[in-house]
Tab-separated table of C-alpha atoms in Angstrom:
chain	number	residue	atom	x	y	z
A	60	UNK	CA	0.000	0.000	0.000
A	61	UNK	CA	1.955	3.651	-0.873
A	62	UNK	CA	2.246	6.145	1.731
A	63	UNK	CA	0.211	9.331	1.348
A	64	UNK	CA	1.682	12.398	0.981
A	65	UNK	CA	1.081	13.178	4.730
A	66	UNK	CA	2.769	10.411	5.866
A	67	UNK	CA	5.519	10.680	3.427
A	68	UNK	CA	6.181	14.099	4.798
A	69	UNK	CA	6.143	13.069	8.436
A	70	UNK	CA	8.616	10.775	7.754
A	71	UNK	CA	10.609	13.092	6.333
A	72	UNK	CA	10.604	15.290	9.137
A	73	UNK	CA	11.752	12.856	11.161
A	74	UNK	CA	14.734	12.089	8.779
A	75	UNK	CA	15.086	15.832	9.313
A	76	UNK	CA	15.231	15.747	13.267
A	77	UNK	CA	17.949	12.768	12.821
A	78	UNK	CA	20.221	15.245	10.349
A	79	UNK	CA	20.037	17.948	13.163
A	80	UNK	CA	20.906	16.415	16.017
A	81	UNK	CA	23.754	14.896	13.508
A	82	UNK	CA	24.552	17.994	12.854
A	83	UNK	CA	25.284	18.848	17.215
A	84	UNK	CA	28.099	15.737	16.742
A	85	UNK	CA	29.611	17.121	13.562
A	86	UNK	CA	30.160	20.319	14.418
A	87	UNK	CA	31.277	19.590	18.158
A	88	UNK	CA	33.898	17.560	16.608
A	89	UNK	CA	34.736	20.398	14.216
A	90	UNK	CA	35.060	23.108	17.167
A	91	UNK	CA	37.781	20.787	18.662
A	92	UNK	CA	40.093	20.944	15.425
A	93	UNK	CA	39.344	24.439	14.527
A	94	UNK	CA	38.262	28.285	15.406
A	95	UNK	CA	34.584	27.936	16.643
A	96	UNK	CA	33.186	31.142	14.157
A	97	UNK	CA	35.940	30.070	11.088
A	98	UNK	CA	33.957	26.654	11.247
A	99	UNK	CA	30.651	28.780	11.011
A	100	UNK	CA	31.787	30.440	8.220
A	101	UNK	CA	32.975	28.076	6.037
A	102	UNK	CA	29.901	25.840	7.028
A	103	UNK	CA	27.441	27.904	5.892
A	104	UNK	CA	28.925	29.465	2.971
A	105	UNK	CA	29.644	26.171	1.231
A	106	UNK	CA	25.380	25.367	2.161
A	107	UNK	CA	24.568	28.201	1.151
A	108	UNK	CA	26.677	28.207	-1.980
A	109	UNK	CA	24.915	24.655	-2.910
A	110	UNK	CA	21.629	25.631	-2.670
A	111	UNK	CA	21.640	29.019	-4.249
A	112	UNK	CA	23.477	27.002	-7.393
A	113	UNK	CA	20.244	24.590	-6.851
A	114	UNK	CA	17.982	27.229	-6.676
A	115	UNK	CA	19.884	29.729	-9.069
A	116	UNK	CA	15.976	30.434	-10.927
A	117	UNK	CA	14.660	31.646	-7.879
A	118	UNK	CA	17.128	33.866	-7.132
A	119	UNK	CA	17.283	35.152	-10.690
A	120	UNK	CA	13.955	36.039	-9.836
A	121	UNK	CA	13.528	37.485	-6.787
A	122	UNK	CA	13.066	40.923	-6.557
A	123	UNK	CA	15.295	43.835	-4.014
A	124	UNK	CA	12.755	43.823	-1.776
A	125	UNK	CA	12.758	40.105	-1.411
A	126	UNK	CA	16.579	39.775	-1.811
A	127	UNK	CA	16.777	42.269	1.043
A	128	UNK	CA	14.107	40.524	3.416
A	129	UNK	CA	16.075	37.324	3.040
A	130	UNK	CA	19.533	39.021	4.436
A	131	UNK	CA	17.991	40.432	7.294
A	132	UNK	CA	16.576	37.154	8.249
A	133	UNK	CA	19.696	35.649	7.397
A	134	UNK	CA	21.745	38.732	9.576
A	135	UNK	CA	19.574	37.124	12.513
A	136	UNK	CA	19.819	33.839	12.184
A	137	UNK	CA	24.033	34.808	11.700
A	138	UNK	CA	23.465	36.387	15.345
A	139	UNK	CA	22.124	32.864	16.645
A	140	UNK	CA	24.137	30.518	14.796
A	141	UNK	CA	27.567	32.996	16.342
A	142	UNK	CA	26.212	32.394	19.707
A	143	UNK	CA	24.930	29.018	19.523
A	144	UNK	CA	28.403	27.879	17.961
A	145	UNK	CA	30.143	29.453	21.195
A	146	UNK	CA	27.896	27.509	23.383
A	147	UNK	CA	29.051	25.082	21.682
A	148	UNK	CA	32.832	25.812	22.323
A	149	UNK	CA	32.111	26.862	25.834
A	150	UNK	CA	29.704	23.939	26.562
A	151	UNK	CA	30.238	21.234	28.515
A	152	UNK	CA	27.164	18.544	28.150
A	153	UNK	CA	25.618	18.610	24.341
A	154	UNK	CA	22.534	17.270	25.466
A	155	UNK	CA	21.771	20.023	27.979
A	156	UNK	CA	23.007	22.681	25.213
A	157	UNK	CA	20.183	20.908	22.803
A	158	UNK	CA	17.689	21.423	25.160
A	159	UNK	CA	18.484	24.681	26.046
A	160	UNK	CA	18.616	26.449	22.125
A	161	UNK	CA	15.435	24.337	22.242
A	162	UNK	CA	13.665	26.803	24.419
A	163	UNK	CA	13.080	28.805	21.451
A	164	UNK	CA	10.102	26.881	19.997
A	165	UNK	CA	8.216	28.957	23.556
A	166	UNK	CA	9.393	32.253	23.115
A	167	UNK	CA	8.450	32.278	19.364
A	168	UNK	CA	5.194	33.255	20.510
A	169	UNK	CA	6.664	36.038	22.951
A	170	UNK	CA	8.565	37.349	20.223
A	171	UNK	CA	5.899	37.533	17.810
A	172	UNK	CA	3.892	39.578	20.380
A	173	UNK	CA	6.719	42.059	21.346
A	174	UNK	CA	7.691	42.668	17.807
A	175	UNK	CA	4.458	41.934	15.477
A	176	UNK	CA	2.331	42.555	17.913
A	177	UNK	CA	0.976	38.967	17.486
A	178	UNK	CA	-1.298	37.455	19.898
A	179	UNK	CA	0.531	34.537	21.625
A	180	UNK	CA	-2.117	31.209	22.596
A	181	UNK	CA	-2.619	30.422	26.010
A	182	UNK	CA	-0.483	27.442	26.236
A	183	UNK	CA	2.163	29.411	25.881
A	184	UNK	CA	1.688	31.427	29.149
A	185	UNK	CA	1.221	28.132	30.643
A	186	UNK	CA	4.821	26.656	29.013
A	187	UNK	CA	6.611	29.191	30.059
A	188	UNK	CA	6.597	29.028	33.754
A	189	UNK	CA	7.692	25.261	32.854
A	190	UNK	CA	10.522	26.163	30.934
A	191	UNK	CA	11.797	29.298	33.311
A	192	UNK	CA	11.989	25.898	35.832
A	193	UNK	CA	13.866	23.675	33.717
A	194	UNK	CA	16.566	26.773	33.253
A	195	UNK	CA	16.556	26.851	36.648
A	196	UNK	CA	17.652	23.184	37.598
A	197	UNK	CA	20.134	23.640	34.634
A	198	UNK	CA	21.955	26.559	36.149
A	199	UNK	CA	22.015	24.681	39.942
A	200	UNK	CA	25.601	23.735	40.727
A	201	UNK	CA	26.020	23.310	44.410
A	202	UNK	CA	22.554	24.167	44.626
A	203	UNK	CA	23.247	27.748	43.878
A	204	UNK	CA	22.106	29.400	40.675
A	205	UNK	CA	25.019	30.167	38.744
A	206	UNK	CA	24.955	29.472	35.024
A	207	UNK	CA	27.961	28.941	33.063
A	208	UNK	CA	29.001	30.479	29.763
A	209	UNK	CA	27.850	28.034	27.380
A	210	UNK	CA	24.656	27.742	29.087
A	211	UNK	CA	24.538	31.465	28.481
A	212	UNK	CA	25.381	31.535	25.150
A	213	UNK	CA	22.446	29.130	24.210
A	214	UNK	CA	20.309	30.683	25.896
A	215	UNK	CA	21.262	33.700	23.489
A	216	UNK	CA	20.994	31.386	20.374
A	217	UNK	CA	17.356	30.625	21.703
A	218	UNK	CA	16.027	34.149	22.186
A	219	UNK	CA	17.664	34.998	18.800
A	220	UNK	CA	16.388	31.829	16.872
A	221	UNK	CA	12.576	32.968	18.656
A	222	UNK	CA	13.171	36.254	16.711
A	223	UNK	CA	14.790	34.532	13.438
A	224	UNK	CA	11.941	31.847	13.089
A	225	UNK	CA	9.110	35.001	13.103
A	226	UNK	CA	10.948	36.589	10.793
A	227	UNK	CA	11.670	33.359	8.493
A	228	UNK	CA	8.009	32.495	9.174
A	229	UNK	CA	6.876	36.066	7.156
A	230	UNK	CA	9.014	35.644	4.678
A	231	UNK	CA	7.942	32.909	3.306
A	232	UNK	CA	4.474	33.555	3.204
A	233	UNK	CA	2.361	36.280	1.818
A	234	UNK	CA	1.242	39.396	4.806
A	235	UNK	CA	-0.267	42.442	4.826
A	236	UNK	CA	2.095	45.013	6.536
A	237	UNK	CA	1.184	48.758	7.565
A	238	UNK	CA	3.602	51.222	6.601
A	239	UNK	CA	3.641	55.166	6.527
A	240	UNK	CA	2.327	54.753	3.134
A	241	UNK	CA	-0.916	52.480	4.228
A	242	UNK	CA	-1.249	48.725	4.189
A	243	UNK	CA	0.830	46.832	1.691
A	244	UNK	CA	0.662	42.648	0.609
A	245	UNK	CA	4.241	41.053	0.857
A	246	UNK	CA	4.441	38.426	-1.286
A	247	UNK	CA	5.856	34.926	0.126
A	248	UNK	CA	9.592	34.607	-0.985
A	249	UNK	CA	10.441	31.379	-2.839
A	250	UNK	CA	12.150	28.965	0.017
A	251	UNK	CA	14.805	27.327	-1.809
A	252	UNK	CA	15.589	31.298	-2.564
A	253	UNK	CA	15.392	32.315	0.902
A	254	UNK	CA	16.953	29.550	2.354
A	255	UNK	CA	20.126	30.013	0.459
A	256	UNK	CA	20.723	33.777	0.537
A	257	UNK	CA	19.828	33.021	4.783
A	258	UNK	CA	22.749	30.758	4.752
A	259	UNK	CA	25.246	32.682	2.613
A	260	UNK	CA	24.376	35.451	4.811
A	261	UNK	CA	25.153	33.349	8.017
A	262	UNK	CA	28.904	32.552	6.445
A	263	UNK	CA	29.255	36.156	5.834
A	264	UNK	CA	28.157	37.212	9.941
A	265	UNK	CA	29.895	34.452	11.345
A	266	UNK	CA	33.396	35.183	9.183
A	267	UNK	CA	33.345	38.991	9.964
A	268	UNK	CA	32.911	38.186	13.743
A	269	UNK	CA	35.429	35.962	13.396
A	270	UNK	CA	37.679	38.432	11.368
A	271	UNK	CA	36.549	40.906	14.442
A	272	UNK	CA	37.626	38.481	17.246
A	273	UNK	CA	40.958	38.090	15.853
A	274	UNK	CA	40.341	34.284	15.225
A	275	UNK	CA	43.373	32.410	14.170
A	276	UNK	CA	42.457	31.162	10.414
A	277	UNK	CA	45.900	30.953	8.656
A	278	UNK	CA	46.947	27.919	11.239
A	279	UNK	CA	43.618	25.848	9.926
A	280	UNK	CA	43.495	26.709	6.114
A	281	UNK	CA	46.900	25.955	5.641
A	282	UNK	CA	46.813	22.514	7.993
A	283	UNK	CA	43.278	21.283	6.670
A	284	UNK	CA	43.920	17.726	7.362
A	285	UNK	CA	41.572	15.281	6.609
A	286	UNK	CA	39.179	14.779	9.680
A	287	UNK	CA	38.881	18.705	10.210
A	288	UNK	CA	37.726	18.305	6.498
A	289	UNK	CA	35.551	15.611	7.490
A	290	UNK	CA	32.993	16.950	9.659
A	291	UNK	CA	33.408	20.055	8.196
A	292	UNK	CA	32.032	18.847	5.146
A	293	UNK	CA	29.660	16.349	6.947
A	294	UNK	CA	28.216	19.830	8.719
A	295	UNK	CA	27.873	21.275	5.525
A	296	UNK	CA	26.184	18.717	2.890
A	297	UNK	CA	24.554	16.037	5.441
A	298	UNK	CA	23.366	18.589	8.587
A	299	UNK	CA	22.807	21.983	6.310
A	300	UNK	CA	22.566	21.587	3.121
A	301	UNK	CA	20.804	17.936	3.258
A	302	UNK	CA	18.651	19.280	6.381
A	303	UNK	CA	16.991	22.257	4.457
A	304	UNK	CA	16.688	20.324	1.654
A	305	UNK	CA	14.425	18.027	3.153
A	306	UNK	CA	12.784	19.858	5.206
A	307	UNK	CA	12.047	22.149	2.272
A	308	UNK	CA	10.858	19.028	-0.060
A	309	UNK	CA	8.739	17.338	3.295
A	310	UNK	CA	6.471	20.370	3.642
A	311	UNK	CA	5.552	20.766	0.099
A	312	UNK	CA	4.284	17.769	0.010
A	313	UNK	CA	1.669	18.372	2.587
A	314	UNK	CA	-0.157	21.498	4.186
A	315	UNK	CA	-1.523	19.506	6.936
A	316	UNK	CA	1.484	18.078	8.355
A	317	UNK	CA	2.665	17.532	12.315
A	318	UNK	CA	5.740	19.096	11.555
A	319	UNK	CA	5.592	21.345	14.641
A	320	UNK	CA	5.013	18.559	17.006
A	321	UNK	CA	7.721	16.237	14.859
A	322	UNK	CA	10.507	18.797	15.388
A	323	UNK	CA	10.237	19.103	19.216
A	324	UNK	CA	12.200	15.205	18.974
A	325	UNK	CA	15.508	16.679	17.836
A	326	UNK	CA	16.982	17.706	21.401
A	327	UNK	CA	15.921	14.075	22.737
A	328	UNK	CA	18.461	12.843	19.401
A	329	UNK	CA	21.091	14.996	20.720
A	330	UNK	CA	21.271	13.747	24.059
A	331	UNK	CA	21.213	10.236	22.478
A	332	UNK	CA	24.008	11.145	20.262
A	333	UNK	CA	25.523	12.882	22.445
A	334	UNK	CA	25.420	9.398	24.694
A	335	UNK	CA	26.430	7.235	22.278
A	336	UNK	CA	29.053	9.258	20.826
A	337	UNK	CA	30.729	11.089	23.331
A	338	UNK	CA	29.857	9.072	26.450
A	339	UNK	CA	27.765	11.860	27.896
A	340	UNK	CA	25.458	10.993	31.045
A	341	UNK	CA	23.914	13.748	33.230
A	342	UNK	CA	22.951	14.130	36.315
A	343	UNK	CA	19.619	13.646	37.819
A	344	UNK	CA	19.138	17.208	38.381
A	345	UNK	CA	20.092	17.931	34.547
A	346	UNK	CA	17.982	14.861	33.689
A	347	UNK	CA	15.124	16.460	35.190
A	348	UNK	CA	15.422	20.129	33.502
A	349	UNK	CA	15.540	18.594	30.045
A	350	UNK	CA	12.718	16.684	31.280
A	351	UNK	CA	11.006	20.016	31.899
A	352	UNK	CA	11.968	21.997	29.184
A	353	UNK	CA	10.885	18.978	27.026
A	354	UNK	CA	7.822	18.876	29.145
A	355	UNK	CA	7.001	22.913	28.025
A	356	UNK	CA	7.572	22.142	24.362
A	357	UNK	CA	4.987	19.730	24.738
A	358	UNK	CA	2.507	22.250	26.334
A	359	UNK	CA	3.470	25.142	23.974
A	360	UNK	CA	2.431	22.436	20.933
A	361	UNK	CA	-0.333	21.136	22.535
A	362	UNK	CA	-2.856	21.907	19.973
A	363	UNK	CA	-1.276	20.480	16.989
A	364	UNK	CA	0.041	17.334	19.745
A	365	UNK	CA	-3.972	17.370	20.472
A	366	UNK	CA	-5.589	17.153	16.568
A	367	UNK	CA	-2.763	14.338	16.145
A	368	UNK	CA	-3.639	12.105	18.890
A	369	UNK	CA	-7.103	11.858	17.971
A	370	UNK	CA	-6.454	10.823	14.460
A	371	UNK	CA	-4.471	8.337	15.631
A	372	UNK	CA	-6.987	7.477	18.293
């Protein structure tokens, strides 16, 4: 019996959970070889540079306006990937770091309000309180609250991300805006498009801050052995370029997909990975913060985790 198109794209999504939290191992190993924002850099710009040759029509025609909407989100998400990739450098559990730049599926909502002036759903008031107590059992160490830098610096990435995924949300789909001039339609920018001016634009943030930081590049371009290479290009093709890819190809093929609730899996992959891979455990007070934060992500989704069960039920 063939899958439906639905089911095909659920699928998918979880393919695309599975190339994320690949994506945490690859680029851990990465930061150990080689400058944490270099890595960024080159990263992104080779993703980006793939799927803008893939999607060289739609950029041929996109118009300013659209061009330009696609480097500001891409300026943001720069921001989040800069400090998200120093969480990752300063870090010292991956799991917990997953969880934590996880915390921006709640404050999407938040964000939309403050900026948009969106009105947020209930459940979100109610996930918040959840997730402001998972932080907290994070950040206990000798049962003091003092959180450490990479903690920190994800929960930068997460605020930022909240603020890129509004912003990457509008752009690719049609809006009404008010300006000075009266209220204007925005037309939806083409993804493959936006996607890979986003990620060129990410190389070019990350590489100036790196420039800015005084980063050491010439010791890594001119010693590019072959496992730096490795997950470099693994981060690049299977967790960037691969990831939007699929993502992109699993919701065209269906509009009514559970791709909101599907996506909340990738920090549990992480931790696993992060298990497997780099014999991470935690402790039961860092158990049970992912195990709240986890538990808010399920709140703040609870209406699409809701219309899912009873299909299945």
């Amino acid at each position: 019996m063939p899958l439906s198109n639905a089911t095909k794209s659920d699928l998918l999504l979880v393919l695309v959970t599975l190339l994320a939290a690949a994506g945490w191992v690859f680029s851990q190993e990465a930061v150990h070889l080689m400058p944490p924002l270099l890595f960024m850099c080159l990263r992104f710009l080779v993703a980006g540079g793939l799927l803008a040759l893939a999607g060289h029509r739609q950029l041929r025609r996109m118009s300013g306006e659209q061009v330009l909407r696609s480097l500001r989100v891409g300026l943001v998400f720069g921001l989040g990937m800069s400090c998200w990739v120093m969480g990752l450098h300063f870090g010292k559990h991956l799991g917990e770091g997953a969880f934590l730049a996880s915390l921006a599926v709640v404050m999407v909502p938040i964000i939309a309000r403050l900026v948009f002036g969106e009105v947020p759903p209930p459940t979100t008031w109610l996930a918040l309180p959840v997730a402001v107590s998972g932080l907290a059992l994070l950040s206990l160490n000798g049962g003091q609250f003092r959180p450490e830098a990479g903690q920190l610096f994800f929960l930068a990435a997460a605020m930022i991300f909240a603020l890129y995924f509004t912003l990457n949300t509008r752009a690719a789909n049609a809006h009404t805006v008010t300006t000075a001039r009266g209220v204007m339609q925005r037309d939806r920018i083409p993804v493959l498009g936006l996607t890979a001016l986003a990620l060129i634009t990410v190389g070019l943030v990350t590489g100036l801050l790196s420039l800015l930081v005084r980063e050491p590049w010439r010791p890594t371009l001119t010693n590019l052995h072959g496992a730096l290479a490795g997950w470099l290009l693994a981060s690049a093709l299977v967790a960037t370029a691969a990831r939007f890819f699929v993502q992109t190809y699993a919701q065209s093929l269906s509009s009514h997909s559970h791709g909101v609730v599907i996506l909340v899996l990738e920090p549990i992959w992480v931790a696993l990975f992060a298990a497997l891979w780099f014999d991470e455990s935690m402790s039961g007070t860092q158990l049970a913060g992912c195990g709240m934060i986890f538990l808010s992500l399920l709140i703040n989704r609870w209406s699409a985790i809701s219309k899912l069960l009873k299909q299945w039920l």
